[in-house]
mmCIF file of C-alpha atoms and ligand atoms in Angstrom:
data_model
loop_
_atom_site.group_PDB
_atom_site.id
_atom_site.type_symbol
_atom_site.label_atom_id
_atom_site.label_comp_id
_atom_site.label_asym_id
_atom_site.label_seq_id
_atom_site.Cartn_x
_atom_site.Cartn_y
_atom_site.Cartn_z
ATOM 1 C CA MET R 646 -312.158 -33.516 54.460
ATOM 2 C CA SER R 647 -309.824 -33.660 56.931
ATOM 3 C CA THR R 648 -311.121 -34.617 60.384
ATOM 4 C CA ILE R 649 -307.793 -33.366 61.999
ATOM 5 C CA LYS R 650 -308.772 -29.858 63.694
ATOM 6 C CA ARG R 651 -307.573 -26.814 65.410
ATOM 7 C CA ILE R 652 -308.113 -26.951 68.589
ATOM 8 C CA LEU R 653 -307.268 -24.205 71.456
ATOM 9 C CA VAL R 654 -307.270 -25.622 75.424
ATOM 10 C CA ALA R 655 -307.218 -22.597 77.507
ATOM 11 C CA GLY R 656 -306.188 -23.078 81.319
ATOM 12 C CA GLY R 657 -304.397 -26.216 79.236
ATOM 13 C CA ALA R 658 -301.678 -26.667 81.990
ATOM 14 C CA GLY R 659 -304.081 -27.524 84.664
ATOM 15 C CA PHE R 660 -305.112 -30.679 86.777
ATOM 16 C CA LEU R 661 -308.168 -31.486 83.379
ATOM 17 C CA GLY R 662 -306.847 -28.785 81.161
ATOM 18 C CA SER R 663 -303.679 -31.340 80.961
ATOM 19 C CA HIS R 664 -305.548 -34.798 80.471
ATOM 20 C CA LEU R 665 -307.941 -33.137 77.942
ATOM 21 C CA CYS R 666 -304.924 -31.941 75.789
ATOM 22 C CA GLU R 667 -303.078 -35.424 75.869
ATOM 23 C CA ARG R 668 -306.541 -37.059 74.722
ATOM 24 C CA LEU R 669 -306.663 -34.572 71.592
ATOM 25 C CA VAL R 670 -303.026 -34.906 70.957
ATOM 26 C CA ASP R 671 -303.303 -38.920 70.913
ATOM 27 C CA GLN R 672 -306.311 -38.326 68.478
ATOM 28 C CA GLY R 673 -304.325 -36.737 66.232
ATOM 29 C CA HIS R 674 -305.605 -32.995 66.302
ATOM 30 C CA ASP R 675 -303.330 -29.774 66.397
ATOM 31 C CA VAL R 676 -303.700 -28.720 69.924
ATOM 32 C CA ILE R 677 -302.759 -25.162 71.164
ATOM 33 C CA CYS R 678 -302.200 -25.341 75.240
ATOM 34 C CA LEU R 679 -302.270 -21.610 76.508
ATOM 35 C CA ASP R 680 -301.898 -20.859 80.426
ATOM 36 C CA ASN R 681 -300.565 -18.551 82.287
ATOM 37 C CA PHE R 682 -299.856 -21.487 85.321
ATOM 38 C CA PHE R 683 -301.228 -19.627 87.996
ATOM 39 C CA THR R 684 -302.263 -22.742 89.394
ATOM 40 C CA SER R 685 -300.558 -25.081 87.428
ATOM 41 C CA GLN R 686 -297.005 -25.691 86.122
ATOM 42 C CA LYS R 687 -295.360 -26.697 82.736
ATOM 43 C CA THR R 688 -294.575 -30.051 84.160
ATOM 44 C CA ASN R 689 -297.929 -30.763 83.647
ATOM 45 C CA VAL R 690 -297.679 -30.972 79.841
ATOM 46 C CA THR R 691 -293.989 -31.678 79.605
ATOM 47 C CA HIS R 692 -294.601 -34.876 77.859
ATOM 48 C CA LEU R 693 -296.295 -33.241 75.137
ATOM 49 C CA LEU R 694 -294.077 -30.599 74.408
ATOM 50 C CA GLY R 695 -291.879 -33.370 71.707
ATOM 51 C CA LYS R 696 -294.885 -33.861 69.923
ATOM 52 C CA PRO R 697 -295.645 -32.094 66.312
ATOM 53 C CA ASN R 698 -299.174 -31.412 66.958
ATOM 54 C CA PHE R 699 -298.931 -29.877 70.656
ATOM 55 C CA GLU R 700 -297.738 -26.355 70.994
ATOM 56 C CA LEU R 701 -297.976 -24.242 74.741
ATOM 57 C CA VAL R 702 -297.924 -20.525 74.882
ATOM 58 C CA ARG R 703 -298.484 -18.801 78.210
ATOM 59 C CA HIS R 704 -300.670 -15.774 78.386
ATOM 60 C CA ASP R 705 -303.789 -14.461 80.164
ATOM 61 C CA VAL R 706 -306.970 -15.376 79.116
ATOM 62 C CA VAL R 707 -307.819 -11.810 80.395
ATOM 63 C CA ALA R 708 -305.887 -10.320 77.302
ATOM 64 C CA PRO R 709 -306.461 -10.709 73.881
ATOM 65 C CA ILE R 710 -304.869 -13.299 71.418
ATOM 66 C CA LEU R 711 -305.098 -13.711 68.170
ATOM 67 C CA LEU R 712 -304.927 -17.605 67.241
ATOM 68 C CA GLU R 713 -306.692 -19.421 64.252
ATOM 69 C CA VAL R 714 -308.897 -22.223 65.495
ATOM 70 C CA ASP R 715 -311.690 -24.573 65.037
ATOM 71 C CA GLU R 716 -312.740 -25.399 68.116
ATOM 72 C CA ILE R 717 -312.053 -23.526 71.927
ATOM 73 C CA TYR R 718 -312.040 -25.446 75.352
ATOM 74 C CA ASN R 719 -312.077 -22.808 77.432
ATOM 75 C CA LEU R 720 -310.908 -23.949 80.910
ATOM 76 C CA ALA R 721 -309.135 -20.932 82.127
ATOM 77 C CA CYS R 722 -310.047 -19.801 85.706
ATOM 78 C CA PRO R 723 -308.170 -20.796 89.148
ATOM 79 C CA ALA R 724 -310.912 -23.624 90.662
ATOM 80 C CA ALA R 725 -310.051 -24.399 94.141
ATOM 81 C CA PRO R 726 -311.577 -22.252 96.691
ATOM 82 C CA GLY R 727 -308.264 -21.324 98.135
ATOM 83 C CA HIS R 728 -306.912 -20.259 94.856
ATOM 84 C CA TYR R 729 -310.230 -18.179 93.329
ATOM 85 C CA GLN R 730 -310.732 -16.114 96.895
ATOM 86 C CA TYR R 731 -307.038 -15.606 96.967
ATOM 87 C CA ASN R 732 -306.743 -12.788 94.254
ATOM 88 C CA PRO R 733 -310.874 -12.309 93.776
ATOM 89 C CA ILE R 734 -311.473 -9.653 91.784
ATOM 90 C CA LYS R 735 -308.558 -11.177 89.731
ATOM 91 C CA THR R 736 -310.925 -14.373 89.622
ATOM 92 C CA MET R 737 -313.757 -12.784 87.903
ATOM 93 C CA LYS R 738 -311.975 -10.923 85.740
ATOM 94 C CA THR R 739 -310.612 -14.127 84.099
ATOM 95 C CA SER R 740 -314.039 -15.779 84.208
ATOM 96 C CA ILE R 741 -315.602 -12.383 82.304
ATOM 97 C CA GLN R 742 -312.997 -10.494 80.157
ATOM 98 C CA GLY R 743 -311.328 -13.960 79.563
ATOM 99 C CA SER R 744 -314.834 -15.414 78.466
ATOM 100 C CA ILE R 745 -315.309 -12.541 75.949
ATOM 101 C CA ASN R 746 -312.238 -12.521 74.487
ATOM 102 C CA LEU R 747 -312.278 -16.315 73.858
ATOM 103 C CA LEU R 748 -315.892 -15.601 72.438
ATOM 104 C CA GLY R 749 -314.387 -12.872 70.404
ATOM 105 C CA MET R 750 -312.097 -15.730 68.716
ATOM 106 C CA ALA R 751 -315.020 -18.195 68.402
ATOM 107 C CA LYS R 752 -317.164 -15.409 66.978
ATOM 108 C CA ARG R 753 -314.088 -14.213 64.230
ATOM 109 C CA CYS R 754 -312.814 -17.664 63.505
ATOM 110 C CA ASN R 755 -316.696 -19.062 63.458
ATOM 111 C CA ALA R 756 -315.231 -21.880 65.884
ATOM 112 C CA LYS R 757 -316.968 -24.280 68.618
ATOM 113 C CA ILE R 758 -316.393 -22.884 71.810
ATOM 114 C CA PHE R 759 -316.767 -24.872 75.100
ATOM 115 C CA GLN R 760 -316.927 -23.447 78.643
ATOM 116 C CA ALA R 761 -316.065 -24.902 81.846
ATOM 117 C CA SER R 762 -318.836 -23.809 84.212
ATOM 118 C CA THR R 763 -319.291 -25.226 87.192
ATOM 119 C CA SER R 764 -321.980 -27.038 90.096
ATOM 120 C CA GLU R 765 -320.966 -23.619 92.095
ATOM 121 C CA VAL R 766 -323.749 -22.148 90.056
ATOM 122 C CA TYR R 767 -327.015 -23.722 92.085
ATOM 123 C CA GLY R 768 -324.741 -22.281 95.393
ATOM 124 C CA ASP R 769 -326.138 -23.538 98.395
ATOM 125 C CA PRO R 770 -328.951 -25.707 96.338
ATOM 126 C CA GLU R 771 -332.370 -25.700 97.501
ATOM 127 C CA VAL R 772 -332.888 -28.254 95.352
ATOM 128 C CA HIS R 773 -331.764 -32.051 95.007
ATOM 129 C CA PRO R 774 -330.489 -33.092 93.141
ATOM 130 C CA GLN R 775 -329.873 -30.690 90.957
ATOM 131 C CA PRO R 776 -330.891 -30.587 87.436
ATOM 132 C CA GLU R 777 -329.573 -28.284 84.762
ATOM 133 C CA SER R 778 -333.381 -26.016 85.125
ATOM 134 C CA TYR R 779 -332.996 -25.059 88.816
ATOM 135 C CA ARG R 780 -331.463 -21.510 89.008
ATOM 136 C CA GLY R 781 -329.528 -21.939 92.240
ATOM 137 C CA SER R 782 -329.006 -20.474 95.796
ATOM 138 C CA VAL R 783 -325.626 -18.026 95.132
ATOM 139 C CA ASN R 784 -324.624 -15.466 97.885
ATOM 140 C CA PRO R 785 -324.083 -12.439 95.194
ATOM 141 C CA ILE R 786 -321.836 -10.791 97.806
ATOM 142 C CA GLY R 787 -320.340 -14.133 99.511
ATOM 143 C CA VAL R 788 -316.653 -15.388 99.638
ATOM 144 C CA ARG R 789 -317.661 -17.910 96.776
ATOM 145 C CA ALA R 790 -319.420 -15.314 94.496
ATOM 146 C CA CYS R 791 -316.374 -14.108 92.787
ATOM 147 C CA TYR R 792 -315.810 -17.374 91.553
ATOM 148 C CA ASP R 793 -319.552 -18.774 91.340
ATOM 149 C CA GLU R 794 -320.869 -15.254 89.897
ATOM 150 C CA GLY R 795 -318.148 -14.919 87.431
ATOM 151 C CA LYS R 796 -319.590 -18.358 85.978
ATOM 152 C CA ARG R 797 -322.728 -17.648 86.494
ATOM 153 C CA ALA R 798 -321.999 -14.527 83.867
ATOM 154 C CA ALA R 799 -319.598 -16.412 81.650
ATOM 155 C CA GLU R 800 -322.904 -18.910 80.846
ATOM 156 C CA THR R 801 -324.509 -15.482 80.160
ATOM 157 C CA LEU R 802 -322.074 -14.042 77.713
ATOM 158 C CA PHE R 803 -322.041 -17.734 75.751
ATOM 159 C CA PHE R 804 -325.793 -17.539 75.575
ATOM 160 C CA ASP R 805 -325.512 -14.113 74.104
ATOM 161 C CA TYR R 806 -322.849 -14.879 71.944
ATOM 162 C CA HIS R 807 -325.003 -17.349 71.233
ATOM 163 C CA ARG R 808 -328.477 -15.665 70.541
ATOM 164 C CA VAL R 809 -326.217 -12.288 68.803
ATOM 165 C CA HIS R 810 -323.872 -13.666 66.916
ATOM 166 C CA LYS R 811 -324.967 -17.718 66.583
ATOM 167 C CA THR R 812 -321.667 -18.693 68.462
ATOM 168 C CA LYS R 813 -321.454 -22.341 68.388
ATOM 169 C CA ILE R 814 -321.474 -22.946 72.368
ATOM 170 C CA ARG R 815 -321.195 -25.907 74.913
ATOM 171 C CA ILE R 816 -321.593 -25.340 78.294
ATOM 172 C CA ALA R 817 -320.661 -28.420 80.929
ATOM 173 C CA ARG R 818 -321.347 -27.549 84.480
ATOM 174 C CA ILE R 819 -319.129 -29.928 86.604
ATOM 175 C CA PHE R 820 -319.229 -31.006 89.431
ATOM 176 C CA ASN R 821 -316.383 -31.896 91.833
ATOM 177 C CA THR R 822 -314.002 -33.479 89.903
ATOM 178 C CA TYR R 823 -310.496 -35.498 91.174
ATOM 179 C CA GLY R 824 -307.619 -37.589 89.816
ATOM 180 C CA PRO R 825 -303.686 -37.951 88.846
ATOM 181 C CA ARG R 826 -302.442 -34.454 88.529
ATOM 182 C CA MET R 827 -304.735 -32.212 91.109
ATOM 183 C CA HIS R 828 -302.213 -29.923 92.385
ATOM 184 C CA PRO R 829 -300.547 -31.122 95.762
ATOM 185 C CA PHE R 830 -301.697 -27.998 97.669
ATOM 186 C CA ASP R 831 -304.567 -26.863 95.712
ATOM 187 C CA GLY R 832 -306.429 -27.092 99.612
ATOM 188 C CA ARG R 833 -309.461 -28.855 97.501
ATOM 189 C CA VAL R 834 -311.102 -31.769 99.520
ATOM 190 C CA VAL R 835 -309.395 -35.189 97.476
ATOM 191 C CA SER R 836 -305.887 -33.448 97.582
ATOM 192 C CA ASN R 837 -305.720 -32.172 101.283
ATOM 193 C CA PHE R 838 -307.059 -36.047 102.536
ATOM 194 C CA ILE R 839 -304.920 -37.920 100.324
ATOM 195 C CA VAL R 840 -301.803 -35.952 101.185
ATOM 196 C CA GLN R 841 -302.400 -35.620 104.926
ATOM 197 C CA ALA R 842 -303.190 -39.117 105.407
ATOM 198 C CA LEU R 843 -299.876 -40.552 102.942
ATOM 199 C CA SER R 844 -297.731 -38.236 105.058
ATOM 200 C CA GLY R 845 -299.451 -39.147 108.808
ATOM 201 C CA LYS R 846 -300.885 -35.707 109.705
ATOM 202 C CA ASP R 847 -304.143 -35.237 111.169
ATOM 203 C CA VAL R 848 -306.687 -34.951 108.679
ATOM 204 C CA THR R 849 -308.826 -31.880 108.535
ATOM 205 C CA ILE R 850 -312.503 -31.880 108.595
ATOM 206 C CA PHE R 851 -313.995 -28.644 108.036
ATOM 207 C CA GLY R 852 -317.581 -27.983 110.025
ATOM 208 C CA ASP R 853 -319.014 -31.265 111.282
ATOM 209 C CA GLY R 854 -318.041 -33.278 108.212
ATOM 210 C CA SER R 855 -322.244 -34.080 107.355
ATOM 211 C CA GLN R 856 -321.757 -31.882 103.962
ATOM 212 C CA THR R 857 -321.713 -33.956 100.816
ATOM 213 C CA ARG R 858 -320.619 -34.144 97.644
ATOM 214 C CA SER R 859 -319.618 -36.066 94.363
ATOM 215 C CA PHE R 860 -316.629 -37.382 92.945
ATOM 216 C CA CYS R 861 -316.327 -37.814 89.203
ATOM 217 C CA TYR R 862 -312.877 -39.444 88.293
ATOM 218 C CA ARG R 863 -310.800 -37.535 85.909
ATOM 219 C CA ASP R 864 -311.258 -39.619 83.035
ATOM 220 C CA ASP R 865 -314.808 -39.735 82.933
ATOM 221 C CA LEU R 866 -315.185 -36.395 83.502
ATOM 222 C CA VAL R 867 -313.116 -35.732 80.293
ATOM 223 C CA GLU R 868 -314.956 -38.180 78.230
ATOM 224 C CA GLY R 869 -318.284 -36.063 78.845
ATOM 225 C CA PHE R 870 -316.234 -33.029 77.529
ATOM 226 C CA VAL R 871 -315.209 -34.346 74.217
ATOM 227 C CA ARG R 872 -318.551 -36.235 73.746
ATOM 228 C CA LEU R 873 -320.189 -32.887 74.731
ATOM 229 C CA MET R 874 -318.214 -30.594 72.114
ATOM 230 C CA ASP R 875 -318.488 -33.110 69.346
ATOM 231 C CA ALA R 876 -322.560 -33.215 70.104
ATOM 232 C CA PRO R 877 -324.788 -31.827 67.306
ATOM 233 C CA ASP R 878 -324.965 -27.490 67.580
ATOM 234 C CA GLU R 879 -328.431 -27.560 69.296
ATOM 235 C CA VAL R 880 -326.874 -29.432 72.015
ATOM 236 C CA THR R 881 -325.494 -26.065 73.468
ATOM 237 C CA GLY R 882 -326.069 -27.207 77.517
ATOM 238 C CA PRO R 883 -325.735 -26.676 80.330
ATOM 239 C CA ILE R 884 -325.386 -30.208 80.631
ATOM 240 C CA ASN R 885 -323.893 -31.304 83.646
ATOM 241 C CA LEU R 886 -321.168 -33.345 84.489
ATOM 242 C CA GLY R 887 -320.600 -35.419 87.417
ATOM 243 C CA ASN R 888 -320.567 -38.595 89.238
ATOM 244 C CA GLN R 889 -324.157 -39.457 90.683
ATOM 245 C CA GLY R 890 -322.500 -41.239 94.067
ATOM 246 C CA GLU R 891 -323.010 -39.009 96.696
ATOM 247 C CA TYR R 892 -320.476 -39.138 100.226
ATOM 248 C CA THR R 893 -320.333 -37.380 102.979
ATOM 249 C CA ILE R 894 -317.112 -35.942 103.914
ATOM 250 C CA LYS R 895 -316.063 -37.575 106.325
ATOM 251 C CA GLU R 896 -316.938 -40.665 104.358
ATOM 252 C CA LEU R 897 -314.829 -39.193 101.647
ATOM 253 C CA ALA R 898 -311.560 -39.013 104.922
ATOM 254 C CA GLU R 899 -312.815 -42.464 106.034
ATOM 255 C CA LEU R 900 -312.219 -43.963 102.585
ATOM 256 C CA THR R 901 -309.206 -42.246 102.389
ATOM 257 C CA LEU R 902 -307.842 -43.397 105.033
ATOM 258 C CA ASP R 903 -308.717 -47.009 104.583
ATOM 259 C CA ILE R 904 -307.216 -47.086 101.053
ATOM 260 C CA VAL R 905 -303.735 -45.462 102.075
ATOM 261 C CA GLY R 906 -303.801 -47.412 105.388
ATOM 262 C CA SER R 907 -303.039 -44.663 107.463
ATOM 263 C CA LYS R 908 -303.683 -43.952 111.255
ATOM 264 C CA SER R 909 -303.496 -40.211 111.009
ATOM 265 C CA LYS R 910 -306.391 -38.885 113.230
ATOM 266 C CA LEU R 911 -309.139 -36.706 112.423
ATOM 267 C CA ILE R 912 -310.061 -33.168 113.250
ATOM 268 C CA TYR R 913 -312.067 -31.025 112.911
ATOM 269 C CA LYS R 914 -312.143 -27.257 111.855
ATOM 270 C CA PRO R 915 -314.698 -24.280 111.328
ATOM 271 C CA LEU R 916 -316.844 -24.444 107.829
ATOM 272 C CA PRO R 917 -315.995 -22.059 105.490
ATOM 273 C CA PRO R 918 -318.654 -19.374 104.595
ATOM 274 C CA ASP R 919 -321.024 -20.449 102.215
ATOM 275 C CA ASP R 920 -319.784 -23.889 102.201
ATOM 276 C CA PRO R 921 -322.524 -25.837 100.135
ATOM 277 C CA THR R 922 -324.438 -28.373 102.811
ATOM 278 C CA ARG R 923 -325.221 -31.039 99.982
ATOM 279 C CA ARG R 924 -324.689 -31.291 96.549
ATOM 280 C CA ARG R 925 -325.425 -34.116 93.715
ATOM 281 C CA PRO R 926 -325.741 -33.690 90.158
ATOM 282 C CA ASP R 927 -329.217 -35.025 88.226
ATOM 283 C CA ILE R 928 -327.510 -36.157 84.570
ATOM 284 C CA THR R 929 -330.776 -37.231 83.187
ATOM 285 C CA LEU R 930 -329.874 -34.766 80.094
ATOM 286 C CA ALA R 931 -325.943 -36.010 80.432
ATOM 287 C CA LYS R 932 -327.796 -40.171 79.674
ATOM 288 C CA LYS R 933 -330.255 -38.244 76.961
ATOM 289 C CA HIS R 934 -328.002 -36.043 74.754
ATOM 290 C CA LEU R 935 -324.864 -37.779 75.317
ATOM 291 C CA GLY R 936 -325.246 -40.909 76.015
ATOM 292 C CA TRP R 937 -322.963 -40.501 78.926
ATOM 293 C CA GLU R 938 -322.591 -41.365 82.630
ATOM 294 C CA PRO R 939 -319.506 -41.796 84.759
ATOM 295 C CA LYS R 940 -318.296 -45.540 85.040
ATOM 296 C CA ILE R 941 -315.699 -45.237 88.002
ATOM 297 C CA PRO R 942 -317.221 -45.692 91.185
ATOM 298 C CA LEU R 943 -315.299 -43.606 93.962
ATOM 299 C CA ARG R 944 -312.575 -46.901 95.350
ATOM 300 C CA GLU R 945 -311.439 -47.504 92.355
ATOM 301 C CA GLY R 946 -310.609 -43.489 91.549
ATOM 302 C CA LEU R 947 -309.474 -43.206 94.684
ATOM 303 C CA THR R 948 -306.921 -45.601 94.445
ATOM 304 C CA LYS R 949 -305.478 -44.484 91.239
ATOM 305 C CA THR R 950 -305.043 -41.082 92.613
ATOM 306 C CA ILE R 951 -303.577 -42.172 95.526
ATOM 307 C CA ASP R 952 -301.226 -44.323 93.628
ATOM 308 C CA TRP R 953 -300.356 -41.093 91.845
ATOM 309 C CA PHE R 954 -299.598 -38.937 94.601
ATOM 310 C CA ARG R 955 -297.498 -41.785 96.301
ATOM 311 C CA ASN R 956 -295.149 -41.529 93.416
ATOM 312 C CA ILE R 957 -294.687 -37.586 93.492
ATOM 313 C CA ASN R 958 -292.252 -35.143 95.063
ATOM 314 C CA LEU R 959 -293.901 -32.675 96.655
ATOM 315 C CA GLU R 960 -291.027 -30.737 97.110
ATOM 316 C CA THR R 961 -291.096 -30.239 93.086
ATOM 317 C CA TYR R 962 -294.485 -28.164 93.600
ATOM 318 C CA ARG R 963 -294.955 -24.825 93.878
ATOM 319 C CA PRO R 964 -298.175 -23.708 96.133
ATOM 320 C CA PRO R 965 -300.053 -21.455 94.060
ATOM 321 C CA THR R 966 -300.964 -19.305 96.861
ATOM 322 C CA PRO R 967 -300.985 -19.097 100.717
ATOM 323 C CA ASN R 968 -304.774 -20.045 101.130
ATOM 324 C CA HIS R 969 -304.145 -23.808 100.701
HETATM 325 P P1 NAD T 1233 -306.780 -26.075 87.126
HETATM 326 O O1 NAD T 1233 -306.954 -24.939 88.471
HETATM 327 O O2 NAD T 1233 -306.193 -27.257 87.888
HETATM 328 O O3 NAD T 1233 -306.902 -25.720 86.108
HETATM 329 C C1 NAD T 1233 -307.245 -24.273 85.669
HETATM 330 C C2 NAD T 1233 -306.310 -23.652 84.746
HETATM 331 O O4 NAD T 1233 -306.170 -22.436 84.517
HETATM 332 C C3 NAD T 1233 -304.462 -23.565 85.859
HETATM 333 O O5 NAD T 1233 -303.698 -24.611 84.404
HETATM 334 C C4 NAD T 1233 -304.154 -22.110 85.512
HETATM 335 O O6 NAD T 1233 -303.115 -21.767 85.958
HETATM 336 C C5 NAD T 1233 -305.430 -21.422 84.311
HETATM 337 N N1 NAD T 1233 -305.324 -19.784 84.685
HETATM 338 C C6 NAD T 1233 -306.377 -19.708 85.722
HETATM 339 N N2 NAD T 1233 -306.206 -18.070 85.169
HETATM 340 C C7 NAD T 1233 -305.781 -18.053 84.273
HETATM 341 C C8 NAD T 1233 -305.916 -17.110 82.995
HETATM 342 N N3 NAD T 1233 -306.067 -15.873 83.731
HETATM 343 N N4 NAD T 1233 -305.529 -17.061 82.189
HETATM 344 C C9 NAD T 1233 -304.785 -18.230 81.342
HETATM 345 N N5 NAD T 1233 -305.012 -19.626 82.029
HETATM 346 C C10 NAD T 1233 -305.697 -19.369 83.816
HETATM 347 O O7 NAD T 1233 -308.187 -26.419 87.573
HETATM 348 P P2 NAD T 1233 -308.799 -27.640 87.146
HETATM 349 O O8 NAD T 1233 -309.779 -28.688 88.103
HETATM 350 O O9 NAD T 1233 -308.319 -28.472 86.230
HETATM 351 O O10 NAD T 1233 -310.307 -27.219 86.712
HETATM 352 C C11 NAD T 1233 -310.264 -26.275 85.249
HETATM 353 C C12 NAD T 1233 -311.850 -25.867 84.968
HETATM 354 O O11 NAD T 1233 -313.095 -26.812 85.297
HETATM 355 C C13 NAD T 1233 -311.757 -24.550 85.260
HETATM 356 O O12 NAD T 1233 -312.711 -23.510 85.175
HETATM 357 C C14 NAD T 1233 -312.851 -24.650 86.804
HETATM 358 O O13 NAD T 1233 -313.877 -23.901 87.477
HETATM 359 C C15 NAD T 1233 -313.620 -25.766 86.055
HETATM 360 N N6 NAD T 1233 -313.982 -26.824 87.070
HETATM 361 C C16 NAD T 1233 -313.322 -28.038 87.903
HETATM 362 C C17 NAD T 1233 -314.089 -28.495 88.886
HETATM 363 C C18 NAD T 1233 -313.138 -29.839 89.554
HETATM 364 O O14 NAD T 1233 -313.865 -30.339 90.490
HETATM 365 N N7 NAD T 1233 -312.260 -30.047 88.687
HETATM 366 C C19 NAD T 1233 -315.222 -28.584 89.141
HETATM 367 C C20 NAD T 1233 -316.017 -27.179 88.627
HETATM 368 C C21 NAD T 1233 -315.594 -26.467 87.445
HETATM 369 N N1 UDP T 1234 -313.273 -29.752 103.435
HETATM 370 C C1 UDP T 1234 -312.739 -30.317 104.240
HETATM 371 N N2 UDP T 1234 -311.267 -30.358 104.290
HETATM 372 C C2 UDP T 1234 -310.557 -29.973 103.722
HETATM 373 C C3 UDP T 1234 -311.241 -29.191 102.542
HETATM 374 C C4 UDP T 1234 -312.196 -28.948 102.405
HETATM 375 O O1 UDP T 1234 -313.633 -30.945 104.988
HETATM 376 O O2 UDP T 1234 -309.399 -30.012 104.267
HETATM 377 C C5 UDP T 1234 -314.557 -29.584 102.613
HETATM 378 C C6 UDP T 1234 -314.992 -28.102 102.514
HETATM 379 O O3 UDP T 1234 -315.488 -27.624 103.719
HETATM 380 C C7 UDP T 1234 -316.545 -28.715 101.625
HETATM 381 C C8 UDP T 1234 -315.960 -30.197 100.816
HETATM 382 O O4 UDP T 1234 -314.437 -30.812 101.386
HETATM 383 O O5 UDP T 1234 -317.128 -28.674 102.287
HETATM 384 C C9 UDP T 1234 -315.137 -29.621 99.601
HETATM 385 O O6 UDP T 1234 -314.115 -28.871 99.157
HETATM 386 P P1 UDP T 1234 -313.610 -28.310 97.880
HETATM 387 O O7 UDP T 1234 -312.689 -27.617 98.861
HETATM 388 O O8 UDP T 1234 -313.039 -29.806 97.394
HETATM 389 O O9 UDP T 1234 -314.400 -28.051 96.677
HETATM 390 P P2 UDP T 1234 -315.701 -27.269 96.868
HETATM 391 O O10 UDP T 1234 -316.231 -26.395 98.362
HETATM 392 O O11 UDP T 1234 -315.834 -26.435 95.764
HETATM 393 O O12 UDP T 1234 -316.911 -28.617 96.464
#
């Protein structure tokens, strides 16, 4: 039997999706990249357009689409706070209606389906580090809820399709990930700090910078995606994927300035509402079921990311929203 699979990557032109498409195309699979280009642009995948096993479809997952596939990765959703809060109702629709449409496709095609869930399902966690068994502390009426509750509802839908229709599901809870091809105007902390440090502008720390995050390099994460998709069907997840190194935002700012060799000043701005105080994944399950753990330390990954940012022309990027 052929090992070549027909694989749909929804949100495939984005930061993580474009890297995943690249990897699947290199493995020889027949890849359909579907995207509405809300927070990405075609240039992320133009290098794949000439390949016979790559296809690009402009489509919004909120609307149904008929495709015949063996595997589906659902990454379609704005991921940066400024982007998902720009049109919060659309963000919720994307997570919920988008998941329903793709789960329907998985059911019809008997395809495996992967959901890019998030550490945001834990909200501002009272348990540290966060294991998958922790049910979270999300403010359901706050400004982050459109994303957090949308992703939580998507997990519910995945499990209900699994229980009711025996759909083969995989759920990854992704912790903060960074790397080349992040949108330079996405407003996320890594891209913001790098762009500010490279241009000599002030580096904007929100709050006092004591809040923590754990930063995973893109290649490590995408390796985890593929391992989870290829795992036995009983490994449904949710499984945390993230780097266990935990840094304060101030430490990240200082490290970025050090690598760039920048003289930018650190300035302090108000902390956005519901900004989680601490975040670090417990990756015991990923180690056990996928034999996976990140290999790239923050300094090395940041150096590669900064090199990429040094070589892009910011004028060729359109800010997706005014909220960056
Ligand atoms: P991204 O914004 O670069 O990628 C998301 C992609 O989805 C973009 O190409 C965007 O245009 C597309 N998209 C958005 N709404 C869509 C819609 N309605 N229909 C079709 N396409 C749509 O962000 P990313 O960092 O690559 O994130 C990819 C996925 O991983 C997202 O689902 C995100 O929630 C999840 N995730 C990412 C992180 C991280 O740190 N990068 C952390 C947790 C979860
Ligand atoms: N942050 C910051 N300065 C920035 C952008 C973000 O201090 O210019 C902080 C933000 O308040 C949060 C952390 O960095 O505490 C991570 O923010 P990001 O938007 O990257 O991701 P998330 O909050 O979703 O983890």
